[in-house]
Amino acid sequence: MDEQPRMMLSHAPGMAAHAGLPQHVHEGGTVVDGDARKQELGEILQQIMTITDQSLDEAQARKHGLNCHRMKPALFNVLCEIKEKTVLSIRGAQEEEPLDPQLMRLDNMLLAEGVSGPEKGGSSVAAAAAAAAASGGVGADNSAEHSDYKAKLSQIRQIYHTELEKYEQACNEFTTHVMNLLREQSRTRPISPKEIERMVNIIHRKFSSIQMQLKQSTCEAVMILRSRFLDARRKRRNFNKQATEILNEYFYSHLSNPYPSEEAKEELAKKCAITVAQVSNWFGNKRIRYKKNIGKFQEEANMYAARTAVSAANASSHGSQANSPSTPNSAGSAASFNVSNSGDLFMSVHALNGDSFQGAQVGANVQSQVMANGGWQDAPTPSSVTSPTEGPGSVHSDTSN
DNA sequence: GGGGATGATTGGTA
DNA sequence: TACCAATCATCCCC
């Protein structure tokens, strides 16, 4: 232990070249003087080494003694030099770090959600509106939901900024405190400005990791909020009556082949103010549920068949001007699908031409038609179904009288 | 609140 | 990739 300070001194690079200490050694002239000085330096280093073992008062007194020592500036400069050459050169290379991609993602997301950056009308709110509209929801209570969403988002934004401000303040305070401490310590131990700067960077990194946690939890909160407000499944809305009528009308007027083409789906979607995917869902559900329980849908089928028939009759009685395709719509319905060449119309015409219109009779036809089609088993792919004339329904078309 | 209705989702199939 | 079948989650009427 006693040897350590001496070893440090003797091995210290640049010691001999230093302006302060070597002069003392050389000026001394004799070996005895040199030994005495070495011993003196050893004692000083020894005191420095053991200063932490002493009580605060003792240490303060010793510190004062060391500060006033005539060898102190020379020793201090040498230690600075050694430290500069060894420690900082090793660590210097590790300081530059690339931007954290995770942090960048979080920042982008917070910006996109309108949590960070300038406050805006809310693209998310617009997205919520679009999603709600797409899910077939009527606009009546959408505005209430949006304002609720907006309020909650603004709450998250407020909390985020408050916490961020707190973190920044704490970071600045802590940095200032550490810098002051290091500046004060730099009077008694070698601390270069570069080292202080490095320490500040370390503190900033630590605080930015806390900030990242804040950003992460804010993102999570926004995600939860979004899913709660925008999850179509949670916020399922029944289609409005008119939309259901339009869809049913198409379904029953194309009962032999209820597979609307992409164009028909788009048209239906437009008319019903829903998405094409919702139209597909609806037809998928309808086909399955109809097939599973035809009896249950009999009445409905009859009703729509009758409507179609009435529309067809009206169209023909108004003079089949230029043999224009009829539009078998229900009165008041917005649907205007061209089914004049649809084989499904057979049942309507059949019903009309019969002496007495019997719903059950039409229903029976509907059922037999589906059954004849093997429950749509042989239905062509939807994309190829543009005209159901070739469908099984057309087989019955000449049986109308 | 219960239960049927209904829109959406998911996994499998051709 | 569209469709089917089963299932889920919600709506809505009683």
Coordinates of C-alpha atoms (C1' of nucleotides) in Angstrom, one line a residue:
Chain A
M1 CA 0.0 0.0 0.0
D2 CA 2.7 2.4 0.9
E3 CA 4.4 1.6 -2.4
Q4 CA 1.5 2.5 -4.6
P5 CA 1.8 6.3 -4.7
R6 CA 5.5 5.9 -5.5
M7 CA 4.7 3.4 -8.3
M8 CA 2.1 5.7 -9.8
L9 CA 4.6 8.5 -9.7
S10 CA 7.5 6.7 -11.2
H11 CA 5.4 5.2 -14.0
A12 CA 3.6 8.4 -14.8
P13 CA 4.1 9.3 -18.4
G14 CA 5.1 12.9 -19.0
M15 CA 6.3 13.4 -15.5
A16 CA 9.9 14.0 -16.4
A17 CA 8.9 16.4 -19.1
H18 CA 6.6 18.4 -16.9
A19 CA 7.5 22.0 -16.3
G20 CA 6.8 22.1 -12.6
L21 CA 8.0 19.0 -10.8
P22 CA 11.2 18.0 -12.7
Q23 CA 12.6 21.4 -12.1
H24 CA 12.5 20.8 -8.3
V25 CA 14.2 17.4 -8.8
H26 CA 16.9 18.7 -11.0
E27 CA 17.5 21.9 -9.1
G28 CA 17.9 19.8 -5.9
G29 CA 21.2 18.5 -7.4
T30 CA 21.9 15.7 -4.9
V31 CA 20.5 12.2 -4.6
V32 CA 19.6 12.8 -1.0
D33 CA 17.5 15.8 -2.0
G34 CA 15.8 13.8 -4.7
D35 CA 15.0 11.0 -2.3
A36 CA 13.6 13.5 0.2
R37 CA 11.3 15.1 -2.5
K38 CA 10.2 11.7 -3.7
Q39 CA 9.3 10.8 -0.1
E40 CA 7.4 14.0 0.3
L41 CA 5.4 13.4 -2.9
G42 CA 4.7 9.9 -1.7
E43 CA 3.3 11.3 1.5
I44 CA 1.1 13.7 -0.3
L45 CA -0.3 11.0 -2.5
Q46 CA -0.7 8.8 0.5
Q47 CA -2.8 11.5 2.1
I48 CA -4.9 11.8 -1.0
M49 CA -5.5 8.1 -1.1
T50 CA -6.6 7.8 2.5
I51 CA -8.7 11.0 2.6
T52 CA -11.9 9.0 2.1
D53 CA -11.2 7.0 5.3
Q54 CA -11.2 10.1 7.4
S55 CA -14.0 11.9 9.1
L56 CA -15.5 14.9 7.3
D57 CA -13.8 17.4 9.5
E58 CA -10.4 15.7 9.2
A59 CA -10.8 15.4 5.5
Q60 CA -11.8 19.1 5.2
A61 CA -8.7 20.0 7.2
R62 CA -6.5 17.8 5.1
K63 CA -8.0 19.1 1.9
H64 CA -7.2 22.6 3.0
G65 CA -3.7 21.5 3.8
L66 CA -3.2 19.9 0.4
N67 CA -4.6 22.9 -1.4
C68 CA -2.1 25.1 0.2
H69 CA 0.8 22.7 -0.4
R70 CA 3.5 24.1 -2.6
M71 CA 3.6 20.9 -4.7
K72 CA -0.1 20.9 -5.3
P73 CA -0.2 22.7 -8.7
A74 CA 2.6 20.5 -10.2
L75 CA 1.0 17.3 -9.0
F76 CA -2.4 18.4 -10.1
N77 CA -1.2 19.2 -13.6
V78 CA 0.6 15.8 -13.9
L79 CA -2.5 13.9 -12.8
C80 CA -4.6 15.9 -15.3
E81 CA -2.2 15.0 -18.1
I82 CA -2.2 11.3 -17.1
K83 CA -5.9 11.2 -17.0
E84 CA -6.3 13.0 -20.3
K85 CA -4.1 10.5 -22.0
T86 CA -5.5 7.3 -20.5
V87 CA -9.1 7.5 -19.4
L88 CA -10.6 9.9 -21.9
S89 CA -8.9 8.5 -24.9
I90 CA -10.4 5.1 -24.1
R91 CA -13.9 6.3 -23.5
G92 CA -14.0 9.0 -26.1
A93 CA -14.8 6.6 -29.0
Q94 CA -17.9 5.3 -27.3
E95 CA -19.7 8.5 -26.8
E96 CA -21.3 9.1 -30.2
E97 CA -24.5 6.9 -30.4
P98 CA -26.8 6.7 -33.3
L99 CA -30.4 7.9 -32.9
D100 CA -32.5 5.2 -31.2
P101 CA -34.9 3.8 -33.9
Q102 CA -37.4 2.9 -31.2
L103 CA -37.4 6.5 -29.9
M104 CA -37.8 7.7 -33.5
R105 CA -40.8 5.4 -33.9
L106 CA -42.4 6.7 -30.7
D107 CA -41.8 10.3 -31.7
N108 CA -43.3 9.7 -35.1
M109 CA -46.3 8.1 -33.6
L110 CA -46.9 10.7 -31.0
L111 CA -46.6 13.3 -33.7
A112 CA -49.0 11.5 -36.0
E113 CA -51.5 11.1 -33.2
G114 CA -51.3 14.8 -32.4
V115 CA -49.9 14.2 -28.9
S116 CA -46.6 15.8 -29.5
G117 CA -46.1 18.7 -31.9
P118 CA -48.6 21.4 -32.6
E119 CA -52.2 20.7 -31.5
K120 CA -54.4 20.0 -34.4
G121 CA -58.0 19.2 -35.3
G122 CA -57.0 15.6 -35.1
S123 CA -56.3 13.3 -38.0
S124 CA -57.2 10.5 -35.6
V125 CA -60.5 12.1 -35.0
A126 CA -61.1 12.3 -38.7
A127 CA -60.0 8.6 -38.9
A128 CA -62.5 7.8 -36.2
A129 CA -65.2 9.6 -38.1
A130 CA -64.3 7.7 -41.3
A131 CA -64.2 4.4 -39.5
A132 CA -67.5 5.0 -37.7
A133 CA -69.1 6.0 -41.0
A134 CA -67.7 3.0 -42.7
S135 CA -69.1 0.7 -40.0
G136 CA -72.5 1.9 -41.0
G137 CA -73.1 3.9 -38.0
V138 CA -75.4 6.8 -38.3
G139 CA -74.0 10.1 -37.7
A140 CA -76.3 11.1 -34.8
D141 CA -74.1 10.0 -31.9
N142 CA -70.9 10.0 -33.8
S143 CA -70.2 13.7 -32.9
A144 CA -70.7 12.9 -29.2
E145 CA -68.2 10.0 -29.5
H146 CA -65.8 12.2 -31.4
S147 CA -65.9 14.9 -28.8
D148 CA -65.4 12.3 -26.1
Y149 CA -62.4 10.8 -28.1
K150 CA -61.1 14.3 -28.6
A151 CA -61.4 15.1 -24.9
K152 CA -59.6 12.0 -23.8
L153 CA -56.9 12.5 -26.4
S154 CA -56.4 16.0 -25.2
Q155 CA -56.2 14.7 -21.7
I156 CA -53.4 12.3 -22.7
R157 CA -51.7 15.2 -24.5
Q158 CA -51.9 17.4 -21.4
I159 CA -50.5 14.7 -19.1
Y160 CA -47.7 13.9 -21.6
H161 CA -46.6 17.5 -21.8
T162 CA -46.8 18.1 -18.0
E163 CA -44.7 15.0 -17.4
L164 CA -42.3 15.9 -20.1
E165 CA -41.9 19.4 -18.7
K166 CA -41.3 17.9 -15.3
Y167 CA -38.6 15.5 -16.6
E168 CA -36.9 18.3 -18.5
Q169 CA -36.9 20.5 -15.4
A170 CA -35.5 17.7 -13.2
C171 CA -32.9 16.9 -15.8
N172 CA -31.8 20.5 -16.0
E173 CA -31.7 20.9 -12.3
F174 CA -29.7 17.7 -11.8
T175 CA -27.3 18.6 -14.6
T176 CA -26.6 22.0 -13.1
H177 CA -26.1 20.4 -9.7
V178 CA -23.7 17.9 -11.0
M179 CA -21.8 20.5 -13.1
N180 CA -21.4 22.7 -10.0
L181 CA -20.2 19.8 -8.0
L182 CA -17.7 18.8 -10.6
R183 CA -16.5 22.3 -11.0
E184 CA -15.9 22.5 -7.3
Q185 CA -14.2 19.2 -7.3
S186 CA -12.0 20.2 -10.2
R187 CA -10.1 22.3 -7.8
T188 CA -9.0 19.3 -5.8
R189 CA -8.9 16.6 -8.5
P190 CA -8.3 16.6 -12.2
I191 CA -11.6 17.1 -14.0
S192 CA -11.4 18.6 -17.4
P193 CA -14.3 20.5 -19.2
K194 CA -14.4 17.6 -21.6
E195 CA -15.1 15.2 -18.7
I196 CA -17.8 17.5 -17.4
E197 CA -19.4 17.5 -20.8
R198 CA -19.3 13.7 -20.9
M199 CA -20.9 13.5 -17.5
V200 CA -23.7 15.9 -18.7
N201 CA -24.2 13.6 -21.7
I202 CA -24.5 10.6 -19.4
I203 CA -27.2 12.4 -17.4
H204 CA -29.1 13.4 -20.5
R205 CA -29.0 9.8 -21.7
K206 CA -30.4 8.6 -18.4
F207 CA -33.2 11.1 -18.5
S208 CA -34.0 10.4 -22.1
S209 CA -34.5 6.8 -21.2
I210 CA -37.1 7.9 -18.7
Q211 CA -38.6 10.1 -21.4
M212 CA -38.8 7.1 -23.6
Q213 CA -40.8 5.3 -21.0
L214 CA -43.1 8.2 -20.8
K215 CA -43.5 8.2 -24.6
Q216 CA -44.1 4.5 -24.6
S217 CA -46.8 4.6 -22.0
T218 CA -48.4 7.6 -23.8
C219 CA -48.4 5.6 -27.0
E220 CA -50.0 2.7 -25.3
A221 CA -52.7 5.0 -23.8
V222 CA -53.4 6.4 -27.3
M223 CA -53.6 2.9 -28.7
I224 CA -56.0 1.8 -26.0
L225 CA -58.1 4.9 -26.6
R226 CA -58.1 4.3 -30.3
S227 CA -59.1 0.7 -30.1
R228 CA -61.8 1.5 -27.6
F229 CA -63.3 4.1 -29.9
L230 CA -62.5 2.7 -33.3
D231 CA -62.8 -1.0 -32.9
A232 CA -65.7 -1.7 -35.3
R233 CA -66.5 -4.9 -33.5
R234 CA -66.9 -3.3 -30.2
K235 CA -68.9 -0.5 -31.7
R236 CA -71.0 -2.6 -34.0
R237 CA -74.0 -0.7 -35.4
N238 CA -76.8 -2.3 -37.2
F239 CA -77.3 -1.0 -40.7
N240 CA -80.1 1.4 -41.1
K241 CA -83.5 0.2 -42.3
Q242 CA -83.1 1.6 -45.8
A243 CA -79.7 -0.1 -46.3
T244 CA -81.1 -3.5 -45.1
E245 CA -84.0 -3.1 -47.5
I246 CA -81.7 -2.4 -50.4
L247 CA -79.5 -5.4 -49.6
N248 CA -82.5 -7.7 -49.0
E249 CA -84.1 -6.5 -52.2
Y250 CA -81.0 -7.4 -54.2
F251 CA -80.6 -10.7 -52.3
Y252 CA -84.1 -11.9 -53.0
S253 CA -84.2 -10.6 -56.5
H254 CA -81.1 -12.6 -57.2
L255 CA -82.0 -15.5 -55.1
S256 CA -80.9 -18.1 -57.6
N257 CA -77.5 -16.6 -57.6
P258 CA -77.0 -14.2 -54.7
Y259 CA -73.4 -13.4 -55.6
P260 CA -73.1 -9.7 -56.5
S261 CA -70.3 -8.8 -58.8
E262 CA -67.7 -6.4 -57.7
E263 CA -69.5 -3.6 -59.5
A264 CA -72.8 -4.5 -58.0
K265 CA -71.2 -4.6 -54.5
E266 CA -69.7 -1.2 -55.1
E267 CA -73.1 0.1 -56.2
L268 CA -74.8 -1.4 -53.2
A269 CA -72.1 0.0 -50.9
K270 CA -72.7 3.4 -52.3
K271 CA -76.4 3.2 -52.0
C272 CA -76.3 1.9 -48.5
A273 CA -73.5 4.2 -47.4
I274 CA -71.4 1.2 -46.2
T275 CA -68.2 -0.3 -47.4
V276 CA -67.8 -3.0 -50.1
A277 CA -66.4 -5.3 -47.4
Q278 CA -69.5 -4.8 -45.4
V279 CA -71.6 -5.6 -48.4
S280 CA -69.6 -8.8 -48.8
N281 CA -70.0 -9.6 -45.1
W282 CA -73.7 -9.0 -45.3
F283 CA -74.1 -11.3 -48.3
G284 CA -71.9 -13.9 -46.7
N285 CA -74.0 -13.9 -43.6
K286 CA -77.2 -13.7 -45.4
R287 CA -76.5 -16.7 -47.7
I288 CA -75.5 -18.9 -44.8
R289 CA -78.4 -17.9 -42.6
Y290 CA -80.8 -18.2 -45.4
K291 CA -79.6 -21.6 -46.3
K292 CA -79.6 -22.8 -42.7
N293 CA -83.2 -21.8 -42.2
I294 CA -85.1 -21.2 -45.3
G295 CA -88.4 -21.6 -43.6
K296 CA -87.7 -18.7 -41.3
F297 CA -86.9 -16.4 -44.2
Q298 CA -89.9 -17.5 -46.2
E299 CA -92.0 -14.6 -45.3
E300 CA -89.3 -12.1 -46.0
A301 CA -88.6 -13.8 -49.3
N302 CA -92.3 -13.6 -50.2
M303 CA -92.5 -10.0 -49.3
Y304 CA -89.6 -9.0 -51.4
A305 CA -90.7 -11.2 -54.2
A306 CA -94.1 -9.5 -54.2
R307 CA -92.4 -6.1 -54.2
T308 CA -90.3 -7.1 -57.1
A309 CA -93.3 -8.4 -58.9
V310 CA -95.3 -5.2 -58.4
S311 CA -92.4 -3.1 -59.6
A312 CA -92.0 -5.3 -62.7
A313 CA -95.7 -5.1 -63.4
N314 CA -95.7 -1.3 -63.0
A315 CA -92.8 -1.1 -65.4
S316 CA -94.5 -3.2 -68.0
S317 CA -97.9 -1.5 -67.6
H318 CA -96.3 1.9 -68.2
G319 CA -95.4 0.6 -71.6
S320 CA -92.2 -1.2 -72.1
Q321 CA -90.8 1.8 -73.9
A322 CA -88.1 0.6 -76.2
N323 CA -88.1 -2.6 -74.1
S324 CA -86.1 -0.8 -71.6
P325 CA -85.0 -2.9 -68.6
S326 CA -87.3 -2.6 -65.7
T327 CA -86.2 -1.7 -62.3
P328 CA -88.1 -3.8 -59.8
N329 CA -87.8 -1.6 -56.8
S330 CA -89.9 -1.4 -53.8
A331 CA -91.8 1.8 -53.5
G332 CA -89.7 4.4 -51.8
S333 CA -86.6 2.2 -52.0
A334 CA -83.5 3.7 -53.5
A335 CA -82.5 0.4 -55.1
S336 CA -82.5 0.4 -58.8
F337 CA -80.9 -2.8 -59.9
N338 CA -81.5 -4.1 -63.3
V339 CA -83.0 -7.5 -62.9
S340 CA -85.2 -7.5 -66.0
N341 CA -83.1 -10.3 -67.4
S342 CA -82.9 -12.0 -64.1
G343 CA -84.2 -15.5 -63.9
D344 CA -85.3 -14.7 -60.4
L345 CA -88.0 -12.5 -61.8
F346 CA -89.9 -15.7 -62.8
M347 CA -91.4 -16.0 -59.4
S348 CA -92.7 -12.4 -59.4
V349 CA -94.2 -12.8 -62.9
H350 CA -95.6 -16.2 -61.9
A351 CA -97.2 -14.7 -59.0
L352 CA -98.7 -11.9 -60.9
N353 CA -100.0 -14.0 -63.7
G354 CA -101.6 -16.4 -61.4
D355 CA -105.3 -15.8 -60.7
S356 CA -104.7 -15.4 -57.0
F357 CA -101.5 -14.2 -55.6
Q358 CA -100.5 -16.5 -52.8
G359 CA -97.5 -15.6 -50.8
A360 CA -96.9 -19.1 -49.8
Q361 CA -97.0 -20.2 -53.4
V362 CA -94.3 -17.7 -54.2
G363 CA -92.4 -18.8 -51.2
A364 CA -92.5 -22.4 -52.3
N365 CA -91.1 -21.3 -55.6
V366 CA -88.3 -19.4 -53.9
Q367 CA -87.4 -22.4 -51.9
S368 CA -87.6 -24.8 -54.7
Q369 CA -85.4 -22.5 -56.7
V370 CA -82.7 -22.5 -54.1
M371 CA -83.0 -26.2 -53.7
A372 CA -82.9 -26.7 -57.4
N373 CA -79.7 -24.7 -57.4
G374 CA -78.3 -27.1 -54.9
G375 CA -78.1 -24.4 -52.3
W376 CA -75.9 -22.3 -54.6
Q377 CA -73.4 -25.1 -54.6
D378 CA -73.1 -24.7 -58.4
A379 CA -73.0 -21.0 -58.3
P380 CA -70.3 -19.6 -60.5
T381 CA -67.7 -17.5 -59.1
P382 CA -69.0 -14.0 -58.2
S383 CA -66.8 -12.3 -60.7
S384 CA -68.3 -14.3 -63.5
V385 CA -71.8 -13.6 -62.4
T386 CA -72.9 -10.5 -64.3
S387 CA -76.1 -11.7 -65.8
P388 CA -78.0 -14.4 -63.9
T389 CA -79.9 -15.2 -67.1
E390 CA -78.0 -18.3 -67.5
G391 CA -78.7 -19.2 -63.9
P392 CA -81.1 -21.9 -62.9
G393 CA -83.8 -19.3 -62.5
S394 CA -84.0 -18.9 -66.2
V395 CA -85.2 -22.5 -66.5
H396 CA -88.4 -21.4 -65.0
S397 CA -88.9 -18.2 -66.9
D398 CA -91.0 -19.8 -69.6
T399 CA -93.3 -21.2 -67.0
S400 CA -94.7 -17.8 -66.1
N401 CA -98.1 -18.6 -67.5
Chain B
dG1 C1' -81.5 -9.2 -17.9
dG2 C1' -82.3 -12.8 -21.4
dG3 C1' -82.3 -14.2 -25.9
dG4 C1' -82.7 -13.6 -30.7
dA5 C1' -80.8 -10.7 -34.5
dT6 C1' -76.9 -9.1 -36.7
dG7 C1' -72.4 -7.3 -38.3
dA8 C1' -67.5 -8.6 -37.9
dT9 C1' -63.8 -11.9 -37.5
dT10 C1' -61.3 -16.0 -38.1
dG11 C1' -59.7 -20.4 -40.0
dG12 C1' -60.2 -23.5 -43.5
dT13 C1' -61.1 -24.7 -48.5
dA14 C1' -61.2 -24.8 -53.5
Chain C
dT1 C1' -58.9 -14.6 -53.3
dA2 C1' -63.7 -15.2 -52.6
dC3 C1' -66.4 -17.9 -50.1
dC4 C1' -68.2 -20.9 -46.2
dA5 C1' -69.0 -22.1 -41.5
dA6 C1' -68.3 -21.2 -36.9
dT7 C1' -67.9 -18.0 -33.6
dC8 C1' -67.6 -13.6 -31.2
dA9 C1' -69.4 -9.2 -29.7
dT10 C1' -72.8 -6.1 -29.7
dC11 C1' -77.4 -4.4 -30.6
dC12 C1' -82.2 -4.4 -29.6
dC13 C1' -86.6 -5.9 -28.3
dC14 C1' -89.4 -8.1 -24.8

